[in-house]
PDB file of C-alpha atoms in Angstrom:
ATOM      1  CA  MET A   1     106.076  58.426 130.090  1.00 48.00           C
ATOM      2  CA  THR A   2     102.944  59.264 128.204  1.00 54.00           C
ATOM      3  CA  GLN A   3     103.612  62.152 125.380  1.00 57.00           C
ATOM      4  CA  GLN A   4     101.785  64.935 124.811  1.00 63.00           C
ATOM      5  CA  THR A   5      99.801  64.483 121.578  1.00 69.00           C
ATOM      6  CA  ILE A   6      98.459  67.276 119.226  1.00 77.00           C
ATOM      7  CA  ARG A   7      95.518  66.210 116.891  1.00 88.00           C
ATOM      8  CA  HIS A   8      94.912  67.699 113.514  1.00 95.00           C
ATOM      9  CA  THR A   9      92.614  67.382 110.396  1.00 96.00           C
ATOM     10  CA  LEU A  10      93.546  67.969 106.928  1.00 96.00           C
ATOM     11  CA  ASP A  11      91.244  68.565 103.917  1.00 97.00           C
ATOM     12  CA  ALA A  12      91.887  65.940 101.002  1.00 97.00           C
ATOM     13  CA  PRO A  13      89.898  65.244  97.603  1.00 96.00           C
ATOM     14  CA  GLY A  14      87.178  62.893  99.034  1.00 96.00           C
ATOM     15  CA  ALA A  15      88.397  62.819 102.651  1.00 96.00           C
ATOM     16  CA  VAL A  16      89.218  64.375 106.056  1.00 97.00           C
ATOM     17  CA  LEU A  17      92.338  63.128 107.192  1.00 97.00           C
ATOM     18  CA  SER A  18      93.139  62.766 110.933  1.00 97.00           C
ATOM     19  CA  TYR A  19      96.683  62.937 112.238  1.00 98.00           C
ATOM     20  CA  GLU A  20      98.777  63.324 115.731  1.00 97.00           C
ATOM     21  CA  VAL A  21     101.995  64.919 116.389  1.00 96.00           C
ATOM     22  CA  LEU A  22     104.134  64.002 119.396  1.00 95.00           C
ATOM     23  CA  GLY A  23     107.758  64.295 120.624  1.00 95.00           C
ATOM     24  CA  SER A  24     110.461  66.240 119.139  1.00 94.00           C
ATOM     25  CA  GLY A  25     113.535  65.745 117.042  1.00 96.00           C
ATOM     26  CA  PRO A  26     113.540  64.544 113.404  1.00 97.00           C
ATOM     27  CA  VAL A  27     110.213  63.658 111.766  1.00 98.00           C
ATOM     28  CA  LEU A  28     109.112  59.942 111.880  1.00 98.00           C
ATOM     29  CA  ALA A  29     105.811  58.972 110.364  1.00 98.00           C
ATOM     30  CA  LEU A  30     104.157  55.628 111.548  1.00 98.00           C
ATOM     31  CA  ILE A  31     101.703  54.307 108.855  1.00 97.00           C
ATOM     32  CA  GLY A  32      99.332  51.044 108.703  1.00 95.00           C
ATOM     33  CA  HIS A  33      96.379  49.989 106.655  1.00 92.00           C
ATOM     34  CA  PRO A  34      93.758  48.894 107.653  1.00 89.00           C
ATOM     35  CA  MET A  35      94.952  49.498 111.081  1.00 90.00           C
ATOM     36  CA  PRO A  36      94.457  53.232 112.292  1.00 92.00           C
ATOM     37  CA  ALA A  37      97.106  55.339 114.304  1.00 94.00           C
ATOM     38  CA  ASP A  38      96.199  53.729 117.398  1.00 93.00           C
ATOM     39  CA  GLY A  39      97.926  50.501 116.901  1.00 93.00           C
ATOM     40  CA  PHE A  40     101.185  52.247 116.665  1.00 97.00           C
ATOM     41  CA  ARG A  41     100.811  54.277 120.108  1.00 96.00           C
ATOM     42  CA  PRO A  42     102.997  51.837 122.096  1.00 96.00           C
ATOM     43  CA  LEU A  43     105.744  52.044 119.767  1.00 98.00           C
ATOM     44  CA  ALA A  44     105.288  55.766 119.498  1.00 97.00           C
ATOM     45  CA  GLU A  45     105.926  56.440 123.049  1.00 96.00           C
ATOM     46  CA  GLN A  46     109.253  54.463 122.661  1.00 97.00           C
ATOM     47  CA  LEU A  47     110.188  56.759 119.780  1.00 98.00           C
ATOM     48  CA  ALA A  48     108.880  60.358 120.752  1.00 96.00           C
ATOM     49  CA  GLY A  49     111.962  61.059 122.902  1.00 95.00           C
ATOM     50  CA  ALA A  50     114.174  61.252 119.809  1.00 97.00           C
ATOM     51  CA  HIS A  51     111.602  61.976 117.080  1.00 97.00           C
ATOM     52  CA  THR A  52     108.792  63.919 116.191  1.00 97.00           C
ATOM     53  CA  VAL A  53     106.478  61.014 115.590  1.00 97.00           C
ATOM     54  CA  VAL A  54     103.485  61.604 113.235  1.00 98.00           C
ATOM     55  CA  LEU A  55     100.647  58.936 113.582  1.00 98.00           C
ATOM     56  CA  HIS A  56      98.238  59.088 110.772  1.00 96.00           C
ATOM     57  CA  ASP A  57      94.768  57.316 110.170  1.00 95.00           C
ATOM     58  CA  PRO A  58      94.367  56.461 106.700  1.00 94.00           C
ATOM     59  CA  ARG A  59      91.155  57.629 105.251  1.00 94.00           C
ATOM     60  CA  GLY A  60      88.385  55.381 106.144  1.00 90.00           C
ATOM     61  CA  THR A  61      90.191  54.404 109.422  1.00 90.00           C
ATOM     62  CA  GLY A  62      90.209  55.940 113.019  1.00 90.00           C
ATOM     63  CA  ASP A  63      89.012  59.670 112.717  1.00 92.00           C
ATOM     64  CA  SER A  64      90.069  59.946 109.147  1.00 94.00           C
ATOM     65  CA  THR A  65      86.679  60.132 106.932  1.00 92.00           C
ATOM     66  CA  MET A  66      85.701  59.510 103.602  1.00 92.00           C
ATOM     67  CA  THR A  67      82.880  61.079 101.252  1.00 94.00           C
ATOM     68  CA  ASP A  68      82.214  57.685  99.914  1.00 91.00           C
ATOM     69  CA  PRO A  69      83.173  55.035 102.897  1.00 83.00           C
ATOM     70  CA  THR A  70      81.899  52.177 100.653  1.00 82.00           C
ATOM     71  CA  GLU A  71      85.025  52.684  98.268  1.00 84.00           C
ATOM     72  CA  PRO A  72      88.384  51.135  99.175  1.00 86.00           C
ATOM     73  CA  PRO A  73      91.044  53.792  98.454  1.00 92.00           C
ATOM     74  CA  ASP A  74      93.918  52.583  96.104  1.00 93.00           C
ATOM     75  CA  VAL A  75      97.601  52.603  96.877  1.00 95.00           C
ATOM     76  CA  ALA A  76      98.170  56.070  95.147  1.00 96.00           C
ATOM     77  CA  THR A  77      95.463  57.865  97.100  1.00 96.00           C
ATOM     78  CA  LEU A  78      96.837  56.646 100.390  1.00 96.00           C
ATOM     79  CA  ALA A  79     100.268  57.608  99.414  1.00 98.00           C
ATOM     80  CA  ASP A  80      99.143  61.200  98.358  1.00 98.00           C
ATOM     81  CA  ASP A  81      97.347  61.326 101.552  1.00 98.00           C
ATOM     82  CA  LEU A  82     100.469  60.824 103.570  1.00 98.00           C
ATOM     83  CA  SER A  83     102.421  63.068 101.488  1.00 98.00           C
ATOM     84  CA  ARG A  84      99.930  65.696 102.451  1.00 98.00           C
ATOM     85  CA  VAL A  85     100.352  65.055 106.138  1.00 98.00           C
ATOM     86  CA  LEU A  86     104.073  65.083 106.036  1.00 98.00           C
ATOM     87  CA  ALA A  87     103.911  68.238 104.038  1.00 98.00           C
ATOM     88  CA  ALA A  88     101.774  69.702 106.698  1.00 98.00           C
ATOM     89  CA  VAL A  89     104.255  68.896 109.443  1.00 97.00           C
ATOM     90  CA  THR A  90     107.643  69.548 107.726  1.00 98.00           C
ATOM     91  CA  SER A  91     109.296  70.744 104.766  1.00 97.00           C
ATOM     92  CA  GLU A  92     111.989  68.718 105.253  1.00 97.00           C
ATOM     93  CA  PRO A  93     112.609  65.022 104.166  1.00 98.00           C
ATOM     94  CA  ALA A  94     110.919  62.605 106.694  1.00 98.00           C
ATOM     95  CA  ASP A  95     111.422  58.905 107.904  1.00 98.00           C
ATOM     96  CA  VAL A  96     108.619  56.888 107.391  1.00 98.00           C
ATOM     97  CA  PHE A  97     107.703  53.569 108.758  1.00 98.00           C
ATOM     98  CA  GLY A  98     105.043  51.455 107.202  1.00 98.00           C
ATOM     99  CA  SER A  99     103.703  48.278 108.463  1.00 97.00           C
ATOM    100  CA  SER A 100     101.391  45.904 106.493  1.00 95.00           C
ATOM    101  CA  GLY A 101      99.485  47.658 104.253  1.00 94.00           C
ATOM    102  CA  GLY A 102     101.275  50.874 105.398  1.00 96.00           C
ATOM    103  CA  GLY A 103     104.256  49.362 104.245  1.00 97.00           C
ATOM    104  CA  ILE A 104     102.825  49.319 100.769  1.00 97.00           C
ATOM    105  CA  THR A 105     101.746  52.921 101.393  1.00 97.00           C
ATOM    106  CA  ALA A 106     105.141  53.637 102.405  1.00 98.00           C
ATOM    107  CA  LEU A 107     106.882  52.115  99.268  1.00 98.00           C
ATOM    108  CA  GLU A 108     104.658  54.104  96.931  1.00 98.00           C
ATOM    109  CA  LEU A 109     105.328  57.488  98.564  1.00 98.00           C
ATOM    110  CA  ALA A 110     109.077  56.791  98.247  1.00 98.00           C
ATOM    111  CA  ALA A 111     108.189  56.031  94.433  1.00 98.00           C
ATOM    112  CA  THR A 112     105.987  58.941  93.756  1.00 98.00           C
ATOM    113  CA  HIS A 113     107.335  61.435  96.052  1.00 97.00           C
ATOM    114  CA  PRO A 114     110.904  60.654  96.772  1.00 97.00           C
ATOM    115  CA  GLU A 115     111.703  64.464  97.586  1.00 97.00           C
ATOM    116  CA  GLN A 116     110.049  63.872 100.775  1.00 98.00           C
ATOM    117  CA  VAL A 117     111.343  60.756 102.382  1.00 98.00           C
ATOM    118  CA  ARG A 118     114.833  60.055 104.141  1.00 97.00           C
ATOM    119  CA  THR A 119     114.582  56.604 104.937  1.00 98.00           C
ATOM    120  CA  VAL A 120     111.478  54.399 104.529  1.00 98.00           C
ATOM    121  CA  VAL A 121     111.199  51.061 106.426  1.00 98.00           C
ATOM    122  CA  ALA A 122     108.396  48.949 104.787  1.00 98.00           C
ATOM    123  CA  HIS A 123     107.752  46.339 107.318  1.00 98.00           C
ATOM    124  CA  GLU A 124     105.967  43.164 106.121  1.00 97.00           C
ATOM    125  CA  PRO A 125     104.334  44.834 102.955  1.00 97.00           C
ATOM    126  CA  PRO A 126     101.871  42.236 101.726  1.00 95.00           C
ATOM    127  CA  LEU A 127     102.602  42.778  98.101  1.00 97.00           C
ATOM    128  CA  VAL A 128     101.285  39.395  96.878  1.00 95.00           C
ATOM    129  CA  GLU A 129     101.766  39.910  92.902  1.00 95.00           C
ATOM    130  CA  TYR A 130     105.441  39.584  93.561  1.00 97.00           C
ATOM    131  CA  LEU A 131     105.188  35.903  94.689  1.00 96.00           C
ATOM    132  CA  ASP A 132     105.159  32.887  92.019  1.00 96.00           C
ATOM    133  CA  ASP A 133     102.088  31.837  93.327  1.00 95.00           C
ATOM    134  CA  ALA A 134     100.185  35.175  93.184  1.00 93.00           C
ATOM    135  CA  ALA A 135      97.158  33.498  91.540  1.00 94.00           C
ATOM    136  CA  VAL A 136      96.595  31.025  94.408  1.00 93.00           C
ATOM    137  CA  HIS A 137      96.717  34.102  96.673  1.00 91.00           C
ATOM    138  CA  ARG A 138      94.058  36.149  94.630  1.00 91.00           C
ATOM    139  CA  ALA A 139      92.037  32.931  94.852  1.00 91.00           C
ATOM    140  CA  ALA A 140      92.354  32.891  98.558  1.00 90.00           C
ATOM    141  CA  GLY A 141      91.200  36.407  98.976  1.00 89.00           C
ATOM    142  CA  GLU A 142      88.221  35.752  96.981  1.00 90.00           C
ATOM    143  CA  GLN A 143      87.311  32.851  99.157  1.00 90.00           C
ATOM    144  CA  VAL A 144      87.642  34.976 102.320  1.00 90.00           C
ATOM    145  CA  GLN A 145      85.387  37.511 100.852  1.00 89.00           C
ATOM    146  CA  ARG A 146      82.913  34.911 100.120  1.00 93.00           C
ATOM    147  CA  LEU A 147      82.985  33.352 103.584  1.00 92.00           C
ATOM    148  CA  TYR A 148      82.492  36.883 104.976  1.00 87.00           C
ATOM    149  CA  ARG A 149      79.377  37.157 102.848  1.00 91.00           C
ATOM    150  CA  GLU A 150      78.123  33.781 103.911  1.00 93.00           C
ATOM    151  CA  GLN A 151      79.350  33.492 107.685  1.00 94.00           C
ATOM    152  CA  GLY A 152      80.517  36.790 108.730  1.00 90.00           C
ATOM    153  CA  LEU A 153      83.643  38.597 109.773  1.00 86.00           C
ATOM    154  CA  MET A 154      85.113  36.343 112.410  1.00 88.00           C
ATOM    155  CA  ALA A 155      84.766  33.162 110.180  1.00 89.00           C
ATOM    156  CA  ALA A 156      86.218  35.324 107.413  1.00 88.00           C
ATOM    157  CA  MET A 157      89.260  36.295 109.448  1.00 86.00           C
ATOM    158  CA  ALA A 158      90.067  33.024 111.000  1.00 87.00           C
ATOM    159  CA  LEU A 159      90.296  31.682 107.249  1.00 88.00           C
ATOM    160  CA  PHE A 160      92.346  34.882 106.362  1.00 86.00           C
ATOM    161  CA  ALA A 161      94.822  34.105 109.385  1.00 83.00           C
ATOM    162  CA  GLN A 162      95.035  30.440 108.486  1.00 87.00           C
ATOM    163  CA  GLN A 163      95.801  31.080 104.986  1.00 85.00           C
ATOM    164  CA  ASN A 164      98.594  33.472 105.360  1.00 84.00           C
ATOM    165  CA  GLY A 165     100.323  31.910 108.419  1.00 81.00           C
ATOM    166  CA  PHE A 166      99.444  34.313 111.104  1.00 79.00           C
ATOM    167  CA  ALA A 167      99.030  32.061 114.040  1.00 67.00           C
ATOM    168  CA  PRO A 168     100.781  33.184 117.037  1.00 65.00           C
ATOM    169  CA  PRO A 169     104.151  31.718 118.078  1.00 61.00           C
ATOM    170  CA  PRO A 170     104.263  29.053 120.940  1.00 61.00           C
ATOM    171  CA  GLY A 171     104.009  30.432 124.502  1.00 65.00           C
ATOM    172  CA  ALA A 172     102.182  33.930 123.022  1.00 65.00           C
ATOM    173  CA  PRO A 173      99.402  35.160 125.555  1.00 67.00           C
ATOM    174  CA  ALA A 174      96.006  34.917 124.064  1.00 71.00           C
ATOM    175  CA  PRO A 175      95.206  38.499 122.345  1.00 72.00           C
ATOM    176  CA  PRO A 176      92.238  40.336 123.906  1.00 77.00           C
ATOM    177  CA  PRO A 177      88.931  40.483 122.326  1.00 84.00           C
ATOM    178  CA  PRO A 178      88.800  42.934 119.285  1.00 82.00           C
ATOM    179  CA  SER A 179      87.684  46.426 120.020  1.00 83.00           C
ATOM    180  CA  GLU A 180      85.129  48.282 117.825  1.00 82.00           C
ATOM    181  CA  ALA A 181      88.255  49.951 116.106  1.00 79.00           C
ATOM    182  CA  ASP A 182      89.552  46.633 115.444  1.00 82.00           C
ATOM    183  CA  LEU A 183      86.410  45.061 113.984  1.00 83.00           C
ATOM    184  CA  ARG A 184      86.136  48.340 111.625  1.00 82.00           C
ATOM    185  CA  SER A 185      89.852  47.715 110.516  1.00 80.00           C
ATOM    186  CA  MET A 186      89.076  44.034 109.965  1.00 82.00           C
ATOM    187  CA  THR A 187      86.020  44.932 107.870  1.00 85.00           C
ATOM    188  CA  ARG A 188      88.118  47.183 105.522  1.00 78.00           C
ATOM    189  CA  LEU A 189      90.757  44.585 105.199  1.00 81.00           C
ATOM    190  CA  VAL A 190      88.080  42.080 104.032  1.00 83.00           C
ATOM    191  CA  LEU A 191      86.184  44.392 101.967  1.00 80.00           C
ATOM    192  CA  GLY A 192      89.547  46.081 100.306  1.00 77.00           C
ATOM    193  CA  MET A 193      91.119  42.683  99.832  1.00 75.00           C
ATOM    194  CA  GLY A 194      93.277  42.866  96.423  1.00 74.00           C
ATOM    195  CA  THR A 195      92.987  46.803  96.189  1.00 77.00           C
ATOM    196  CA  MET A 196      96.435  47.023  97.729  1.00 82.00           C
ATOM    197  CA  THR A 197      97.992  43.469  97.646  1.00 87.00           C
ATOM    198  CA  GLY A 198      97.354  43.452  93.748  1.00 89.00           C
ATOM    199  CA  HIS A 199      99.770  46.842  93.526  1.00 93.00           C
ATOM    200  CA  ARG A 200     103.407  46.536  92.082  1.00 95.00           C
ATOM    201  CA  VAL A 201     105.655  49.584  92.961  1.00 96.00           C
ATOM    202  CA  GLY A 202     107.358  51.540  90.519  1.00 95.00           C
ATOM    203  CA  GLU A 203     111.310  52.569  90.748  1.00 95.00           C
ATOM    204  CA  LEU A 204     112.474  53.307  94.049  1.00 96.00           C
ATOM    205  CA  PRO A 205     114.967  55.980  95.144  1.00 95.00           C
ATOM    206  CA  ALA A 206     118.387  54.421  95.724  1.00 89.00           C
ATOM    207  CA  GLY A 207     119.792  53.961  99.166  1.00 93.00           C
ATOM    208  CA  GLN A 208     116.531  55.361 100.862  1.00 96.00           C
ATOM    209  CA  VAL A 209     114.273  52.101 101.448  1.00 98.00           C
ATOM    210  CA  VAL A 210     114.617  49.165 103.661  1.00 98.00           C
ATOM    211  CA  ILE A 211     112.222  46.147 103.709  1.00 98.00           C
ATOM    212  CA  GLY A 212     111.700  44.859 107.364  1.00 98.00           C
ATOM    213  CA  VAL A 213     110.669  41.289 108.095  1.00 98.00           C
ATOM    214  CA  GLY A 214     109.537  39.542 111.385  1.00 96.00           C
ATOM    215  CA  ALA A 215     111.700  37.182 113.236  1.00 95.00           C
ATOM    216  CA  TRP A 216     108.502  34.860 113.768  1.00 92.00           C
ATOM    217  CA  SER A 217     107.333  35.411 109.844  1.00 93.00           C
ATOM    218  CA  ASP A 218     109.334  32.640 108.076  1.00 87.00           C
ATOM    219  CA  GLN A 219     106.103  30.785 107.464  1.00 86.00           C
ATOM    220  CA  ALA A 220     103.800  33.806 107.030  1.00 92.00           C
ATOM    221  CA  THR A 221     102.784  35.130 103.681  1.00 95.00           C
ATOM    222  CA  THR A 222     104.208  38.465 104.556  1.00 95.00           C
ATOM    223  CA  GLY A 223     107.448  36.829 105.317  1.00 96.00           C
ATOM    224  CA  ARG A 224     107.604  35.606 101.673  1.00 96.00           C
ATOM    225  CA  THR A 225     106.301  38.971 100.073  1.00 97.00           C
ATOM    226  CA  SER A 226     108.939  40.944 102.290  1.00 98.00           C
ATOM    227  CA  ARG A 227     111.820  38.615 100.868  1.00 98.00           C
ATOM    228  CA  ALA A 228     110.511  38.792  97.257  1.00 98.00           C
ATOM    229  CA  VAL A 229     110.352  42.675  97.349  1.00 98.00           C
ATOM    230  CA  ALA A 230     113.565  43.067  98.699  1.00 98.00           C
ATOM    231  CA  ALA A 231     114.932  40.724  96.059  1.00 98.00           C
ATOM    232  CA  GLU A 232     113.124  42.424  92.888  1.00 97.00           C
ATOM    233  CA  HIS A 233     114.095  45.732  94.021  1.00 97.00           C
ATOM    234  CA  GLY A 234     117.606  45.009  95.190  1.00 97.00           C
ATOM    235  CA  LEU A 235     116.472  46.519  98.716  1.00 97.00           C
ATOM    236  CA  PRO A 236     118.284  45.589 101.999  1.00 97.00           C
ATOM    237  CA  LEU A 237     116.094  43.139 104.104  1.00 98.00           C
ATOM    238  CA  VAL A 238     116.186  43.640 107.916  1.00 98.00           C
ATOM    239  CA  THR A 239     114.874  41.254 110.475  1.00 98.00           C
ATOM    240  CA  PHE A 240     112.500  42.901 113.220  1.00 98.00           C
ATOM    241  CA  PRO A 241     111.765  41.286 116.625  1.00 96.00           C
ATOM    242  CA  GLY A 242     108.331  39.433 116.529  1.00 93.00           C
ATOM    243  CA  GLY A 243     105.916  38.723 113.921  1.00 93.00           C
ATOM    244  CA  HIS A 244     103.460  40.898 111.724  1.00 93.00           C
ATOM    245  CA  GLY A 245     102.638  42.966 114.687  1.00 92.00           C
ATOM    246  CA  GLY A 246     105.736  42.691 116.630  1.00 94.00           C
ATOM    247  CA  PHE A 247     105.482  46.366 117.723  1.00 96.00           C
ATOM    248  CA  HIS A 248     102.354  45.729 119.731  1.00 92.00           C
ATOM    249  CA  PRO A 249     102.198  44.086 122.969  1.00 91.00           C
ATOM    250  CA  ASP A 250      98.682  42.614 122.053  1.00 85.00           C
ATOM    251  CA  GLN A 251     100.071  40.736 119.176  1.00 83.00           C
ATOM    252  CA  GLY A 252     102.873  39.073 120.976  1.00 84.00           C
ATOM    253  CA  GLY A 253     105.255  42.106 120.327  1.00 92.00           C
ATOM    254  CA  ASP A 254     107.612  44.152 122.222  1.00 95.00           C
ATOM    255  CA  PRO A 255     107.726  48.034 121.549  1.00 97.00           C
ATOM    256  CA  VAL A 256     110.857  48.478 123.412  1.00 98.00           C
ATOM    257  CA  ALA A 257     113.006  45.870 121.265  1.00 98.00           C
ATOM    258  CA  PHE A 258     111.046  47.012 118.067  1.00 98.00           C
ATOM    259  CA  ALA A 259     111.984  50.651 118.623  1.00 98.00           C
ATOM    260  CA  VAL A 260     115.498  49.712 119.077  1.00 98.00           C
ATOM    261  CA  ALA A 261     115.599  47.776 115.680  1.00 98.00           C
ATOM    262  CA  LEU A 262     113.618  50.410 114.001  1.00 98.00           C
ATOM    263  CA  GLU A 263     116.065  53.004 115.140  1.00 98.00           C
ATOM    264  CA  GLU A 264     118.930  50.944 113.741  1.00 97.00           C
ATOM    265  CA  ALA A 265     117.233  50.368 110.544  1.00 97.00           C
ATOM    266  CA  LEU A 266     116.751  54.219 110.070  1.00 96.00           C
ATOM    267  CA  ARG A 267     120.767  54.647 110.658  1.00 90.00           C
ATOM    268  CA  ARG A 268     121.663  52.264 107.704  1.00 79.00           C
TER     269      ARG A 268
END
C-alpha cells in the first residue's frame, strides 16, 4: 500500500536540502549517493509500516539544490547534511541505512555524530582506499573520467561497470532505459569520482555499525571494499539479497526480501 509522504526543505550552508517522511515508528533514514531518494522508494514502502522512514536527497541530487552545482560535495559535508535532516525529524538516536556512496555518508555520520545514531548499516560502501590495490582503482577512475570527456556519459558508465564487476547476474531482466534523474546521478558519479571513494573513516562507535554486502557481489569491487572496511574496523559483515542494488526491482533486486534482511541487521 502506498504510504502518504510529507516533503520538507531545510537550509544548509551552500545548499537547500530536500527530504520526505513517511510511515510511523522508530526513525530509519535511507541514504544513497549519487542516487537520490527515489531509488529507495520500493524499499521504503516495505519499511514504513514499522518505521518513520526518512528519504533524503543528498545535495545536488533529486530536489536538493546547491549554490555551486559544479563542486562535488565531500564526505564531511554530506554527513553534516544528513545530521541536519535527522535533527529536524527527531531528537532521539535514529537508525540509518546507507548504500553505495550513501554507505560512506552513513559511516561518516556514525564517526562524527555518534549521538545521533542507534544502528548504522553501511551497504557496499565503495571505499577503495581500504584495498591493497587502491592505486589501480584510482587510475581506473581517472580512465572513466577521461572517457567521459572523449566519448560521453554512456561510454564512461559502461567502462565503470566493467571495471567494478557490476554485470547483472545470469537470468536477471534487462534494466529499463535510464531516466533523466538516472542520467544526472551517473553524471555526478563520474564528475565526483574519487571525492568520496578516496575517503577513510575515523573511529566508529562500538556496537552501532554493521557492514552489508550483496550475495551477488563476490566479484564486484564493492564486495571487496565491504569486506575490507569490516575487517579493518572490526565490524560485523552481513550478507544481503541481490547485488549492489539489491533493494530495487529495476536492478534485479527484491525489496521485500531486502527489507527483511535489513530489519534483521537493525536488530543485531
